[in-house]
Amino acid sequence: MPFLALITRNVLTRRVRAGLTGLAVAMAIMTVVALGVLTHSLRRTAISVLQTGSADFTVAQKGVSDVLYSSLDNSQVARIKAEPGIQSIVGVLVAAIKLDSSHPFFLELGIPPDELAPFGVQILKGRPYTATATNEVMLGWRASQDLHKNVGDVINIDGNNFTVVGIYSVGNVFGDSASMLPLTTLQTNERKPGNVTLAFVKVTPGTNIDALRKRIEQANPEVATVRTQSEFGRVDRNLSLISAANVGITIMALIIGAIGVMNTMVMSVFERTREFGVLRAVGWTRARVLALVMGEALLISFVGAMAGVVLGYLAIRGIQRVPELVGVFQPDYTSAIFARALGIAFGMAFFGALYPAIRAALLVPMEALRHE
Amino acid sequence: MSDAGAPGPIIQVTDVVKLYDDGLVRALDGVTMSAARGEFLAVTGPSGCGKSTLLQLIAALDRPTSGSIVVEGRDLREAGNDTYRRTGIGLVFQLHNLLPNLTALQNIEVAMFSNGHSHGEQRTRARELLDAVGLGAKEKVTPPRLSGGERQRLAIARALANRPPILLADEPTGSLDSAAVDRVLELFREIREREGVTLLLVTHDAHVASTADRIVYMRDGKIVAAPEADVPAAAPAP
Ligand SMILES: Nc1ncnc2c1ncn2[C@@H]1O[C@H](COP(=O)(O)OP(=O)(O)O)[C@@H](O)[C@H]1O
Ligand SMILES: [Mg+2]
């Protein structure tokens, strides 16, 4: 009989208990998966704002709750531009609007036409807008395909009609799924004259980027510079709060699941003391007894985790139906989230079963055999 | 494993003392005895005289307080005893001690993990043993649905799973009716003929003991002279 068959048999012998434990694991994993997908999707949406152009790093207002609330004025951008080592700095006003229910998060980037080149924009078709045009827009090539709008077409954005004058590429998904229009036009429409959201910095070759960032932050205490995704929390506190809550709840789910598994396995080991005595008496090693108990916990957790992943997926489908969130929240299922769920289920089984398994392995065969 | 023709006893127990409860209970009080290869030896005596304790020590389920037990030239105080329990001996307990959730076949297979044979070979061996103890038709039945005699025969089959040279049985007929007792005794005879094992049987039942080649008597944790002379009686006392 294969060892796995014995493990399965033992778990199925106590199927109600195993089922309930598996259910507890499933609920914990469901929470982890649903929250993970939610957080990841929000993060991706937020990160997209930072990755619309090519830059060595980005400057934003420090400590705002959402990166879209960041506000830098012309004088700040000018001051930063004066730092040595900066090749170009492009101030961009970013606005996120809802085009329609299938495009709930559409980015408008306000950039003066003469800064398109330093921002890394390539015109694929048509021409750039003029600096003061109030009804000209360029679409990223992905947005153009997605919205079925080409050069010469008219598009309604936030109540205003714009003519598509060009199709561009910036070489990244987020930028290419957005739109660009003159900075002054967007500033007027958004009622933010003289303000930009972010400044995208390119350095002259050979510049020490981190030293430059430090100088900028020292000279301008109200701004933060961001180079990698992990630094994003510096300019988007909501996101860092959500991420922290995600980590905290994940750890709690792990602990709760592990306690559930432990309770079940301790009970099981106690009831089966005599059985372990028999197994040791017929020559089982301590290691094999340990593996048996661990294996049973792992099997229960693994099946629970599978159910949890399915439940998590259904929970996200449910969240998507919440009227306020229809279309806004676009779930992003990454394999990393599922791998993490499995890892957590493994952790529950391991930490939950460790104590009972060791207890079972350390039983003195003779005493275990005498146990009623 | 020592060669089959090795001289000397297969089991040698020397001056074994076993104390329980911090010395309050002297379960074994200086026991010296031995069993020859292939012998059927019965250990008998009144309840509480230490028979089970002696058997448990020979089975390496527990350690003597002092004294030594050497089986096939190997001192049980040295080295790990898992392998010894798996391949050196087969154990039949007073209570059958089968796993109630496993089928008869699985109860035998469970004793064969990591014995170096494939699952297929293990299954074949388990079936062969079930046939040998007359349970060939009950391989899918779990112990609670077997009779007392069937359970004990299954326990004997399990004890033989890894072809041990020694079979240790503690009151194997204790809870059986006389027909079932005869069946089990008959089975032991067959096994000795077929597998050539050394059989050490602990019993308080004089009838069961009388089927053995030799009987060792115990009282109060000691080996005592036989009521009827059957220990080397070359020079009986006048
Ligand atoms: N685990 C134990 N703890 C304390 N006393 C024990 C234990 N096992 C056996 N004894 C005592 O040791 C003596 C011998 O017991 P045992 O070997 O079971 O006798 P038998 O099998 O001949 O009836 C008895 O007095 C018994 O009460
Ligand atoms: Mg006894």
CSV table of C-alpha atoms in Angstrom, one decimal, chain B:
chain,number,residue,atom,x,y,z
B,1,MET,CA,22.2,-11.5,10.7
B,2,SER,CA,24.3,-14.3,12.0
B,3,ASP,CA,24.4,-17.5,9.9
B,4,ALA,CA,21.7,-20.0,10.4
B,5,GLY,CA,24.0,-22.7,11.7
B,6,ALA,CA,25.5,-20.5,14.4
B,7,PRO,CA,25.9,-22.2,17.7
B,8,GLY,CA,24.4,-20.9,20.8
B,9,PRO,CA,20.9,-19.6,21.5
B,10,ILE,CA,19.1,-17.2,19.2
B,11,ILE,CA,17.7,-15.3,22.3
B,12,GLN,CA,19.9,-14.9,25.3
B,13,VAL,CA,18.5,-13.0,28.4
B,14,THR,CA,21.0,-12.5,31.2
B,15,ASP,CA,20.3,-11.1,34.7
B,16,VAL,CA,17.5,-8.9,33.5
B,17,VAL,CA,15.9,-6.7,36.1
B,18,LYS,CA,12.9,-4.4,35.3
B,19,LEU,CA,11.6,-2.0,37.8
B,20,TYR,CA,8.4,0.0,37.5
B,21,ASP,CA,7.2,3.0,39.4
B,22,ASP,CA,10.6,4.1,40.7
B,23,GLY,CA,11.5,0.7,41.9
B,24,LEU,CA,8.3,0.1,43.8
B,25,VAL,CA,7.4,-2.7,41.3
B,26,ARG,CA,10.0,-5.4,40.6
B,27,ALA,CA,8.4,-6.8,37.5
B,28,LEU,CA,11.5,-8.8,36.6
B,29,ASP,CA,14.0,-9.8,39.3
B,30,GLY,CA,17.2,-11.2,37.7
B,31,VAL,CA,15.9,-13.3,34.8
B,32,THR,CA,18.3,-15.4,32.8
B,33,MET,CA,16.9,-17.6,30.1
B,34,SER,CA,17.5,-18.5,26.5
B,35,ALA,CA,15.8,-19.9,23.4
B,36,ALA,CA,17.4,-22.1,20.8
B,37,ARG,CA,17.0,-21.5,17.1
B,38,GLY,CA,13.8,-23.0,15.7
B,39,GLU,CA,12.6,-23.9,19.2
B,40,PHE,CA,9.0,-23.5,20.4
B,41,LEU,CA,9.3,-22.2,23.9
B,42,ALA,CA,6.4,-21.4,26.2
B,43,VAL,CA,6.8,-19.0,29.2
B,44,THR,CA,4.1,-19.6,31.8
B,45,GLY,CA,3.2,-18.6,35.3
B,46,PRO,CA,0.5,-16.9,37.3
B,47,SER,CA,-0.8,-13.5,36.3
B,48,GLY,CA,1.5,-10.7,37.3
B,49,CYS,CA,4.6,-12.8,37.4
B,50,GLY,CA,6.3,-10.7,34.7
B,51,LYS,CA,5.7,-12.8,31.5
B,52,SER,CA,4.5,-9.8,29.4
B,53,THR,CA,7.3,-7.6,30.7
B,54,LEU,CA,9.9,-10.2,29.6
B,55,LEU,CA,8.3,-10.4,26.2
B,56,GLN,CA,8.2,-6.6,25.8
B,57,LEU,CA,11.9,-6.3,26.6
B,58,ILE,CA,12.8,-9.0,24.1
B,59,ALA,CA,10.6,-7.1,21.6
B,60,ALA,CA,12.6,-4.0,22.4
B,61,LEU,CA,9.4,-2.1,23.2
B,62,ASP,CA,11.1,-1.1,26.4
B,63,ARG,CA,14.5,-1.3,28.0
B,64,PRO,CA,15.6,-3.4,31.0
B,65,THR,CA,16.6,-1.6,34.1
B,66,SER,CA,19.7,-3.7,34.2
B,67,GLY,CA,21.0,-6.9,32.5
B,68,SER,CA,21.4,-7.7,28.9
B,69,ILE,CA,19.3,-9.2,26.1
B,70,VAL,CA,21.2,-10.5,23.0
B,71,VAL,CA,19.2,-11.6,20.0
B,72,GLU,CA,21.1,-13.3,17.1
B,73,GLY,CA,24.3,-12.0,18.6
B,74,ARG,CA,23.1,-8.4,18.8
B,75,ASP,CA,22.8,-6.6,22.1
B,76,LEU,CA,19.4,-4.7,22.2
B,77,ARG,CA,20.9,-1.9,24.2
B,78,GLU,CA,23.0,-0.9,21.2
B,79,ALA,CA,21.8,0.6,18.0
B,80,GLY,CA,18.3,1.6,16.9
B,81,ASN,CA,15.5,-0.9,17.4
B,82,ASP,CA,13.1,0.1,14.6
B,83,THR,CA,14.7,-2.2,12.1
B,84,TYR,CA,14.9,-5.0,14.7
B,85,ARG,CA,11.2,-4.7,15.4
B,86,ARG,CA,10.4,-4.6,11.7
B,87,THR,CA,12.5,-7.5,10.4
B,88,GLY,CA,14.0,-9.3,13.5
B,89,ILE,CA,10.8,-10.2,15.2
B,90,GLY,CA,7.1,-10.6,14.6
B,91,LEU,CA,4.8,-9.6,17.5
B,92,VAL,CA,1.4,-11.0,18.4
B,93,PHE,CA,-0.1,-9.1,21.3
B,94,GLN,CA,-2.5,-10.2,24.0
B,95,LEU,CA,-5.1,-7.9,22.5
B,96,HIS,CA,-4.9,-8.2,18.8
B,97,ASN,CA,-4.0,-4.5,18.3
B,98,LEU,CA,-5.1,-4.3,14.7
B,99,LEU,CA,-5.9,-1.0,13.1
B,100,PRO,CA,-9.7,-0.9,13.0
B,101,ASN,CA,-10.0,1.4,10.0
B,102,LEU,CA,-7.8,-0.6,7.7
B,103,THR,CA,-8.9,-3.8,5.9
B,104,ALA,CA,-7.4,-7.1,6.8
B,105,LEU,CA,-5.0,-6.8,3.8
B,106,GLN,CA,-4.0,-3.3,4.7
B,107,ASN,CA,-3.3,-4.3,8.3
B,108,ILE,CA,-0.7,-6.6,7.0
B,109,GLU,CA,0.7,-4.2,4.5
B,110,VAL,CA,1.1,-1.4,7.1
B,111,ALA,CA,3.8,-3.5,8.7
B,112,MET,CA,5.7,-3.7,5.5
B,113,PHE,CA,6.6,-0.1,4.8
B,114,SER,CA,10.2,0.5,3.9
B,115,ASN,CA,11.1,-3.3,3.9
B,116,GLY,CA,12.7,-2.9,0.5
B,117,HIS,CA,10.0,-4.6,-1.5
B,118,SER,CA,7.7,-3.0,-4.1
B,119,HIS,CA,4.0,-2.3,-3.3
B,120,GLY,CA,3.1,-5.2,-5.6
B,121,GLU,CA,5.4,-7.6,-3.9
B,122,GLN,CA,4.1,-6.5,-0.5
B,123,ARG,CA,0.5,-7.1,-1.6
B,124,THR,CA,1.4,-10.5,-2.9
B,125,ARG,CA,3.0,-11.4,0.4
B,126,ALA,CA,0.1,-10.1,2.4
B,127,ARG,CA,-2.4,-12.2,0.3
B,128,GLU,CA,-0.2,-15.2,0.7
B,129,LEU,CA,-0.3,-14.7,4.5
B,130,LEU,CA,-4.0,-14.2,4.6
B,131,ASP,CA,-4.4,-17.5,2.7
B,132,ALA,CA,-2.1,-19.2,5.1
B,133,VAL,CA,-4.1,-18.1,8.2
B,134,GLY,CA,-7.4,-19.0,6.4
B,135,LEU,CA,-8.6,-15.4,5.8
B,136,GLY,CA,-8.1,-15.3,2.1
B,137,ALA,CA,-11.7,-14.5,1.5
B,138,LYS,CA,-11.7,-11.7,4.0
B,139,GLU,CA,-9.0,-9.4,2.7
B,140,LYS,CA,-11.4,-6.4,2.4
B,141,VAL,CA,-13.0,-6.9,5.8
B,142,THR,CA,-12.0,-4.6,8.7
B,143,PRO,CA,-11.1,-6.0,12.1
B,144,PRO,CA,-14.4,-5.0,13.9
B,145,ARG,CA,-16.2,-7.3,11.5
B,146,LEU,CA,-14.0,-10.3,12.2
B,147,SER,CA,-14.5,-12.8,14.9
B,148,GLY,CA,-12.0,-12.9,17.9
B,149,GLY,CA,-10.2,-16.0,16.4
B,150,GLU,CA,-10.0,-14.4,13.0
B,151,ARG,CA,-8.5,-11.2,14.4
B,152,GLN,CA,-5.9,-13.2,16.3
B,153,ARG,CA,-5.0,-15.1,13.1
B,154,LEU,CA,-4.8,-11.8,11.2
B,155,ALA,CA,-2.5,-10.5,13.9
B,156,ILE,CA,-0.3,-13.6,13.4
B,157,ALA,CA,-0.3,-13.0,9.7
B,158,ARG,CA,0.8,-9.4,10.3
B,159,ALA,CA,3.6,-10.6,12.6
B,160,LEU,CA,5.0,-12.8,9.8
B,161,ALA,CA,4.9,-10.0,7.2
B,162,ASN,CA,8.6,-9.3,7.0
B,163,ARG,CA,9.6,-13.0,7.5
B,164,PRO,CA,11.1,-12.5,10.9
B,165,PRO,CA,13.2,-15.4,12.3
B,166,ILE,CA,11.5,-15.0,15.7
B,167,LEU,CA,7.8,-14.8,16.6
B,168,LEU,CA,6.9,-13.4,20.0
B,169,ALA,CA,3.3,-14.0,21.1
B,170,ASP,CA,1.7,-12.7,24.4
B,171,GLU,CA,-1.3,-14.7,25.4
B,172,PRO,CA,-2.4,-15.1,21.8
B,173,THR,CA,-5.2,-17.4,22.8
B,174,GLY,CA,-6.2,-15.3,25.8
B,175,SER,CA,-9.7,-14.2,24.6
B,176,LEU,CA,-10.6,-17.1,22.4
B,177,ASP,CA,-13.0,-20.0,22.8
B,178,SER,CA,-11.5,-23.5,22.7
B,179,ALA,CA,-12.2,-24.2,19.0
B,180,ALA,CA,-10.5,-20.9,18.1
B,181,VAL,CA,-7.6,-21.7,20.5
B,182,ASP,CA,-7.0,-25.0,18.8
B,183,ARG,CA,-7.1,-23.3,15.4
B,184,VAL,CA,-4.4,-20.8,16.5
B,185,LEU,CA,-2.2,-23.5,18.0
B,186,GLU,CA,-2.5,-25.5,14.8
B,187,LEU,CA,-1.5,-22.3,12.9
B,188,PHE,CA,1.6,-21.9,15.0
B,189,ARG,CA,2.6,-25.5,14.2
B,190,GLU,CA,2.1,-24.9,10.5
B,191,ILE,CA,4.1,-21.7,10.6
B,192,ARG,CA,7.0,-23.3,12.4
B,193,GLU,CA,7.1,-26.1,9.8
B,194,ARG,CA,6.9,-23.7,6.8
B,195,GLU,CA,8.8,-20.7,7.9
B,196,GLY,CA,11.1,-22.3,10.4
B,197,VAL,CA,10.7,-19.5,13.0
B,198,THR,CA,11.7,-19.6,16.6
B,199,LEU,CA,8.5,-19.2,18.6
B,200,LEU,CA,8.3,-17.7,22.1
B,201,LEU,CA,4.9,-17.9,23.5
B,202,VAL,CA,3.7,-16.3,26.8
B,203,THR,CA,0.7,-17.9,28.3
B,204,HIS,CA,-0.9,-18.6,31.7
B,205,ASP,CA,-2.8,-21.5,30.1
B,206,ALA,CA,-1.3,-24.9,31.0
B,207,HIS,CA,-2.9,-26.6,28.0
B,208,VAL,CA,-1.5,-24.0,25.5
B,209,ALA,CA,1.9,-24.2,27.2
B,210,SER,CA,1.9,-28.0,26.9
B,211,THR,CA,2.0,-27.8,23.1
B,212,ALA,CA,5.5,-26.2,23.3
B,213,ASP,CA,8.8,-28.0,22.9
B,214,ARG,CA,9.9,-26.6,26.3
B,215,ILE,CA,8.3,-24.6,29.1
B,216,VAL,CA,9.9,-22.0,31.3
B,217,TYR,CA,8.1,-21.3,34.5
B,218,MET,CA,8.0,-17.9,36.2
B,219,ARG,CA,6.9,-16.6,39.6
B,220,ASP,CA,7.3,-13.1,41.1
B,221,GLY,CA,9.6,-11.9,38.4
B,222,LYS,CA,11.9,-14.9,38.6
B,223,ILE,CA,12.4,-18.1,36.6
B,224,VAL,CA,11.6,-21.0,38.9
B,225,ALA,CA,12.2,-24.7,38.6
B,226,ALA,CA,9.4,-26.6,36.8
B,227,PRO,CA,6.6,-28.2,38.7
B,228,GLU,CA,7.3,-31.2,36.5
B,229,ALA,CA,11.0,-31.7,35.7
B,230,ASP,CA,11.5,-30.7,32.1
B,231,VAL,CA,14.5,-28.4,32.5
B,232,PRO,CA,17.9,-30.3,32.2
B,233,ALA,CA,17.2,-33.1,34.5
B,234,ALA,CA,20.4,-35.0,33.9
B,235,ALA,CA,21.1,-35.2,37.7
B,236,PRO,CA,17.8,-34.9,39.6
B,237,ALA,CA,18.1,-34.2,43.2
B,238,PRO,CA,17.8,-37.3,45.4
